[in-house]
DNA sequence: AATATAGTTTATAATAATTCTAAAGAAGAA
DNA sequence: TTCTTCTTTAGAATTATTATAAACTATATT
């Protein structure tokens, strides 16, 4: 559990003013023991339900994008009408449950190293991620 | 190069009436030696540029979804504002070039078998696909 | 061949996620 | 405190996609 002061420092150190709205979002996003996945709408709900407060939708979008840019959030490639974000910013693999539309992290040590024996001239690899789609048996 | 008659049979055999519009789309989508990736907008452009004809946007959406449902097209999970489709319907891996936003197939024999040493209770795996993100060196 | 039926196409409207705009407000520097 | 720059906000605009409902067409039936 991080303290408010730590969030303030973190924001300042990345050139973001520690506003009330950003600190609230930090609390909802980072003040927990495990990482999680969310959509903008999920986040909006959590703010109104958990904190019983309201942040304008535009600010939520702004802040999520700012945090992504600073590397505090990661956007996940799932084909959908909406964007998914992840507080786990490391390169990692996912299950995507087609029955529940839920995204679940796969622990790195449970996937054997992936070897790609081909490359594209003039290009460098920035990530290699696996998406395992599952559904109810 | 498939003949028009072959498309007619293919459509009929999957319960789709071989309309002028569907046959035109078959020509643009399947009358080539290699598979490819496209967005709805790409497809719309190709119809007007290659065939010099016009199919309503609604029909393009309808048809792409019908073809996907019949297994002639695959939708690809790339985070974006728009959907990507693939005429290669097999489970396969991709490069995604962040510099050009291009999606490129990876040949299956160039990726060593992926081993996932974990599972979700009550769920079965339907696909395991790798996304390799690249960018200019 | 004419008719009936169900499937298809189309223009257009509706929806939904996201981004833009521009004015008001707040933070930090001077 | 004052100034400047950054941030928030409501609401409008944009964009991809889906829904609607009327006109059209493929095909089965007479
Ligand atoms: Mn985005
Ligand atoms: Mn879709
Ligand atoms: Zn994750
Ligand atoms: Zn592909």
Coordinates of C-alpha atoms (C1' of nucleotides) and ligand atoms in Angstrom, one line a residue:
Chain A
X1 CA 0.0 0.0 0.0
X2 CA 1.6 3.2 -1.2
X3 CA 1.1 6.5 0.6
X4 CA -0.3 9.5 -1.0
X5 CA 3.1 11.2 -0.7
X6 CA 4.7 8.4 -2.7
X7 CA 2.3 9.0 -5.5
X8 CA 2.9 12.7 -5.4
X9 CA 6.6 12.1 -5.7
X10 CA 6.2 9.6 -8.5
X11 CA 4.0 12.0 -10.5
X12 CA 6.3 14.9 -9.9
X13 CA 9.3 12.9 -10.9
X14 CA 7.7 12.2 -14.2
X15 CA 6.7 15.7 -14.8
X16 CA 3.1 15.3 -14.0
X17 CA 1.5 17.7 -11.6
X18 CA 0.0 15.7 -8.7
X19 CA -3.6 16.9 -9.0
X20 CA -6.5 15.6 -7.0
X21 CA -7.8 13.6 -10.0
X22 CA -4.5 12.0 -10.7
X23 CA -4.0 11.0 -7.1
X24 CA -7.4 9.4 -7.0
X25 CA -6.7 7.4 -10.1
X26 CA -3.3 6.4 -8.6
X27 CA -5.2 5.1 -5.6
X28 CA -7.6 3.0 -7.6
X29 CA -4.9 1.8 -10.0
X30 CA -1.8 1.2 -8.0
X31 CA -2.9 0.9 -4.3
X32 CA -3.3 -2.8 -4.4
X33 CA -1.4 -6.0 -4.0
X34 CA -2.0 -7.4 -7.5
X35 CA -2.1 -5.9 -11.0
X36 CA -5.3 -6.0 -13.0
X37 CA -6.9 -5.3 -16.4
X38 CA -9.5 -2.7 -17.0
X39 CA -11.3 -0.6 -19.6
X40 CA -11.9 3.1 -19.3
X41 CA -15.5 2.3 -18.3
X42 CA -14.4 -0.1 -15.6
X43 CA -12.2 2.6 -14.2
X44 CA -14.9 5.2 -14.2
X45 CA -17.2 2.7 -12.3
X46 CA -14.5 2.0 -9.7
X47 CA -14.0 5.7 -9.1
X48 CA -17.7 6.3 -8.5
X49 CA -18.2 3.0 -6.5
X50 CA -15.0 2.7 -4.5
X51 CA -14.1 6.3 -3.9
X52 CA -17.6 7.6 -4.2
X53 CA -16.3 10.4 -6.3
X54 CA -16.5 11.6 -9.8
X55 CA -13.8 12.4 -12.4
X56 CA -14.8 13.6 -15.8
X57 CA -14.6 11.1 -18.6
X58 CA -12.2 13.3 -20.5
X59 CA -9.8 13.4 -17.5
X60 CA -9.9 9.7 -17.1
X61 CA -8.9 9.3 -20.8
X62 CA -6.3 12.0 -20.5
X63 CA -4.8 10.5 -17.3
X64 CA -4.8 6.9 -18.6
X65 CA -3.0 8.0 -21.7
X66 CA -0.5 10.1 -19.7
X67 CA 0.2 7.1 -17.4
X68 CA 0.6 4.9 -20.4
X69 CA 3.1 7.3 -21.9
X70 CA 5.1 7.4 -18.7
X71 CA 5.1 3.6 -18.6
X72 CA 2.8 3.2 -15.6
X73 CA 0.1 1.4 -17.7
X74 CA 0.2 -0.8 -20.7
X75 CA -2.4 -1.1 -23.4
X76 CA -3.4 -4.7 -24.4
X77 CA -4.0 -6.0 -27.9
X78 CA -7.4 -7.6 -27.7
X79 CA -9.7 -7.1 -30.5
X80 CA -12.7 -5.5 -29.1
X81 CA -14.7 -2.4 -29.6
X82 CA -12.9 -0.9 -26.5
X83 CA -9.4 -0.7 -25.2
X84 CA -8.0 -2.8 -22.4
X85 CA -5.3 -1.5 -20.1
X86 CA -3.1 -3.3 -17.7
X87 CA -1.3 -2.2 -14.5
X88 CA 1.2 -5.0 -15.2
X89 CA 3.5 -3.1 -17.5
X90 CA 6.0 -5.9 -18.1
X91 CA 6.0 -7.9 -21.3
X92 CA 3.8 -10.9 -20.4
X93 CA 1.4 -13.4 -21.8
X94 CA -2.4 -13.7 -21.4
X95 CA -5.3 -16.0 -21.4
X96 CA -8.4 -14.5 -23.0
X97 CA -11.5 -16.2 -21.9
X98 CA -14.0 -16.0 -24.7
X99 CA -16.8 -17.2 -22.5
X100 CA -16.4 -14.4 -20.0
X101 CA -14.4 -11.9 -22.1
X102 CA -11.9 -11.8 -19.2
X103 CA -8.2 -11.2 -19.6
X104 CA -5.9 -13.2 -17.3
X105 CA -2.1 -12.9 -16.9
X106 CA 0.0 -16.0 -17.4
X107 CA 3.0 -16.2 -15.2
X108 CA 6.2 -15.9 -17.2
X109 CA 7.7 -19.1 -15.7
X110 CA 4.8 -21.1 -17.0
X111 CA 5.6 -20.4 -20.7
X112 CA 8.7 -21.9 -22.1
X113 CA 10.9 -19.5 -24.0
X114 CA 9.5 -18.6 -27.4
X115 CA 12.0 -18.9 -30.3
X116 CA 11.3 -17.0 -33.5
X117 CA 13.6 -18.2 -36.2
X118 CA 12.9 -15.4 -38.6
X119 CA 13.2 -11.6 -38.6
X120 CA 12.3 -8.6 -40.7
X121 CA 15.2 -6.6 -42.3
X122 CA 15.7 -3.2 -40.7
X123 CA 13.4 -4.0 -37.9
X124 CA 14.0 -4.8 -34.2
X125 CA 11.8 -6.8 -32.0
X126 CA 10.2 -4.9 -29.1
X127 CA 8.0 -7.6 -27.6
X128 CA 7.0 -11.2 -28.0
X129 CA 3.7 -12.0 -26.4
X130 CA 1.4 -14.9 -26.5
X131 CA -2.4 -14.8 -26.4
X132 CA -4.0 -18.0 -25.4
X133 CA -7.7 -18.0 -26.1
X134 CA -9.9 -20.3 -24.0
X135 CA -13.6 -21.0 -23.6
X136 CA -15.8 -23.2 -21.4
X137 CA -15.2 -26.9 -21.8
Chain B
X1 CA -7.1 -18.3 -59.6
X2 CA -10.6 -19.6 -58.8
X3 CA -13.4 -19.3 -61.4
X4 CA -16.6 -17.5 -60.7
X5 CA -18.4 -20.8 -60.7
X6 CA -16.2 -22.1 -57.9
X7 CA -17.2 -19.2 -55.8
X8 CA -20.8 -19.7 -56.6
X9 CA -20.6 -23.3 -55.5
X10 CA -18.7 -22.4 -52.4
X11 CA -21.2 -19.8 -51.4
X12 CA -24.2 -22.0 -52.1
X13 CA -22.6 -24.9 -50.2
X14 CA -22.4 -22.7 -47.1
X15 CA -26.0 -21.5 -47.5
X16 CA -25.1 -18.0 -48.8
X17 CA -26.8 -16.9 -52.0
X18 CA -24.2 -16.0 -54.6
X19 CA -25.1 -12.4 -55.2
X20 CA -23.2 -10.0 -57.4
X21 CA -21.8 -8.2 -54.3
X22 CA -20.6 -11.4 -52.6
X23 CA -19.0 -12.6 -55.8
X24 CA -17.1 -9.3 -56.3
X25 CA -15.9 -9.6 -52.7
X26 CA -14.8 -13.2 -53.3
X27 CA -12.8 -12.0 -56.3
X28 CA -11.0 -9.3 -54.3
X29 CA -10.5 -11.5 -51.2
X30 CA -9.8 -14.9 -52.5
X31 CA -8.7 -14.6 -56.1
X32 CA -5.0 -14.3 -55.4
X33 CA -2.0 -16.5 -54.7
X34 CA -1.3 -15.2 -51.2
X35 CA -3.4 -14.4 -48.2
X36 CA -3.5 -10.9 -46.8
X37 CA -4.7 -8.6 -44.0
X38 CA -7.2 -5.8 -44.4
X39 CA -9.6 -3.5 -42.7
X40 CA -13.1 -2.8 -43.9
X41 CA -11.9 0.5 -45.3
X42 CA -9.0 -1.2 -47.2
X43 CA -11.5 -3.5 -48.7
X44 CA -13.9 -0.7 -49.7
X45 CA -11.0 1.0 -51.4
X46 CA -9.9 -2.1 -53.3
X47 CA -13.4 -2.6 -54.6
X48 CA -13.6 0.8 -56.0
X49 CA -10.0 0.9 -57.2
X50 CA -9.5 -2.7 -58.5
X51 CA -13.0 -3.5 -59.7
X52 CA -14.0 0.1 -60.3
X53 CA -17.3 -0.7 -58.7
X54 CA -19.2 0.2 -55.6
X55 CA -20.7 -1.9 -52.9
X56 CA -22.5 -0.2 -50.0
X57 CA -20.6 -0.1 -46.7
X58 CA -23.3 -2.0 -44.9
X59 CA -23.0 -4.8 -47.4
X60 CA -19.2 -5.0 -47.0
X61 CA -19.7 -5.2 -43.2
X62 CA -22.5 -7.8 -43.6
X63 CA -20.4 -9.9 -46.0
X64 CA -17.2 -9.8 -44.1
X65 CA -19.1 -10.9 -41.0
X66 CA -20.9 -13.7 -42.9
X67 CA -17.6 -14.9 -44.3
X68 CA -16.0 -14.8 -40.9
X69 CA -18.9 -16.8 -39.5
X70 CA -18.5 -19.4 -42.3
X71 CA -14.7 -19.6 -41.5
X72 CA -13.5 -17.9 -44.7
X73 CA -12.1 -15.0 -42.8
X74 CA -10.5 -14.5 -39.4
X75 CA -10.5 -11.4 -37.2
X76 CA -7.2 -10.5 -35.8
X77 CA -6.5 -9.1 -32.3
X78 CA -4.6 -6.0 -32.8
X79 CA -5.4 -3.1 -30.5
X80 CA -6.6 -0.4 -32.7
X81 CA -9.6 1.7 -33.3
X82 CA -10.6 -0.6 -36.2
X83 CA -10.8 -4.3 -36.9
X84 CA -8.3 -6.2 -38.9
X85 CA -9.3 -9.3 -40.9
X86 CA -7.2 -12.0 -42.4
X87 CA -7.8 -14.3 -45.4
X88 CA -5.4 -16.8 -43.7
X89 CA -7.9 -18.5 -41.4
X90 CA -5.5 -20.9 -39.8
X91 CA -4.1 -20.4 -36.3
X92 CA -0.9 -18.5 -37.0
X93 CA 1.5 -15.9 -35.6
X94 CA 2.2 -12.3 -36.6
X95 CA 4.7 -9.6 -36.7
X96 CA 3.1 -6.2 -36.0
X97 CA 5.2 -3.4 -37.3
X98 CA 4.6 -0.4 -35.1
X99 CA 6.5 1.9 -37.5
X100 CA 4.2 1.1 -40.4
X101 CA 1.2 -0.4 -38.6
X102 CA 1.5 -3.4 -40.9
X103 CA 0.6 -6.9 -39.9
X104 CA 2.8 -9.7 -41.3
X105 CA 2.3 -13.5 -41.1
X106 CA 5.0 -15.6 -39.5
X107 CA 5.4 -19.0 -41.0
X108 CA 4.5 -21.7 -38.5
X109 CA 7.7 -23.6 -39.0
X110 CA 9.7 -20.5 -37.9
X111 CA 8.3 -20.6 -34.4
X112 CA 9.2 -23.4 -32.1
X113 CA 6.3 -25.1 -30.4
X114 CA 4.9 -23.0 -27.6
X115 CA 4.4 -24.8 -24.3
X116 CA 2.0 -23.4 -21.7
X117 CA 2.5 -25.2 -18.4
X118 CA -0.7 -23.9 -16.8
X119 CA -4.4 -24.1 -17.5
X120 CA -7.6 -22.7 -16.3
X121 CA -10.1 -25.1 -14.6
X122 CA -13.2 -25.7 -16.7
X123 CA -11.7 -24.1 -19.7
X124 CA -10.2 -25.5 -22.9
X125 CA -7.7 -23.8 -25.1
X126 CA -8.9 -22.8 -28.6
X127 CA -5.8 -21.1 -29.9
X128 CA -2.3 -20.1 -29.0
X129 CA -1.0 -17.2 -31.0
X130 CA 2.1 -15.1 -30.8
X131 CA 2.3 -11.4 -31.6
X132 CA 5.8 -10.1 -32.2
X133 CA 6.0 -6.3 -32.2
X134 CA 8.7 -4.8 -34.2
X135 CA 9.8 -1.3 -35.1
X136 CA 12.5 0.4 -37.2
X137 CA 16.0 -0.2 -35.9
Chain C
dA1 C1' -43.0 -18.1 -67.4
dA2 C1' -45.3 -15.9 -63.6
dT3 C1' -45.7 -15.7 -58.6
dA4 C1' -44.4 -16.2 -53.9
dT5 C1' -41.0 -16.3 -50.4
dA6 C1' -37.1 -15.6 -47.9
dG7 C1' -32.7 -13.7 -48.2
dT8 C1' -30.0 -9.5 -49.5
dT9 C1' -28.7 -4.8 -50.4
dT10 C1' -28.9 -0.2 -49.5
dA11 C1' -29.2 4.5 -47.7
dT12 C1' -29.6 6.3 -43.6
dA13 C1' -30.1 6.6 -38.7
dA14 C1' -28.4 5.1 -34.3
dT15 C1' -24.8 3.8 -31.1
dA16 C1' -20.6 3.7 -28.7
dA17 C1' -15.8 4.5 -27.9
dT18 C1' -12.7 8.0 -28.3
dT19 C1' -10.8 12.5 -29.3
dC20 C1' -11.2 17.5 -29.7
dT21 C1' -12.3 22.2 -28.2
dA22 C1' -12.2 26.0 -25.6
dA23 C1' -13.2 28.0 -21.3
dA24 C1' -12.6 27.8 -16.3
dG25 C1' -9.7 26.2 -12.6
dA26 C1' -5.5 24.8 -10.1
dA27 C1' -0.4 24.2 -9.4
dG28 C1' 4.1 25.9 -9.2
dA29 C1' 7.3 29.7 -10.2
dA30 C1' 8.6 34.3 -9.6
Chain D
dT1 C1' 0.3 37.7 -4.7
dT2 C1' 0.8 37.5 -9.6
dC3 C1' 1.9 35.2 -13.6
dT4 C1' 2.3 31.4 -16.4
dT5 C1' 1.6 26.9 -17.7
dC6 C1' -0.7 22.8 -17.0
dT7 C1' -5.0 20.4 -16.1
dT8 C1' -9.9 19.6 -15.8
dT9 C1' -14.3 19.8 -17.6
dA10 C1' -18.7 19.8 -20.3
dG11 C1' -20.0 19.2 -24.4
dA12 C1' -19.3 18.8 -29.4
dA13 C1' -17.1 16.3 -33.1
dT14 C1' -15.2 12.2 -35.1
dT15 C1' -15.0 7.5 -36.3
dA16 C1' -16.0 2.6 -36.5
dT17 C1' -19.6 -0.2 -36.3
dT18 C1' -24.4 -1.9 -35.9
dA19 C1' -29.4 -1.3 -36.5
dT20 C1' -33.5 -0.2 -39.4
dA21 C1' -36.6 -0.6 -42.8
dA22 C1' -37.7 -0.2 -47.5
dA23 C1' -36.4 -1.7 -52.2
dC24 C1' -34.5 -5.5 -54.6
dT25 C1' -33.2 -10.2 -56.1
dA26 C1' -32.3 -15.2 -56.0
dT27 C1' -34.7 -19.2 -56.0
dA28 C1' -38.5 -22.3 -55.1
dT29 C1' -43.3 -23.2 -56.4
dT30 C1' -47.1 -23.0 -59.3
Ligands
LIG1 MN1 -6.0 4.1 -28.0
LIG2 MN1 -16.3 -6.9 -34.6
LIG3 ZN1 -1.8 -8.6 -18.1
LIG4 ZN1 -2.2 -13.4 -40.7

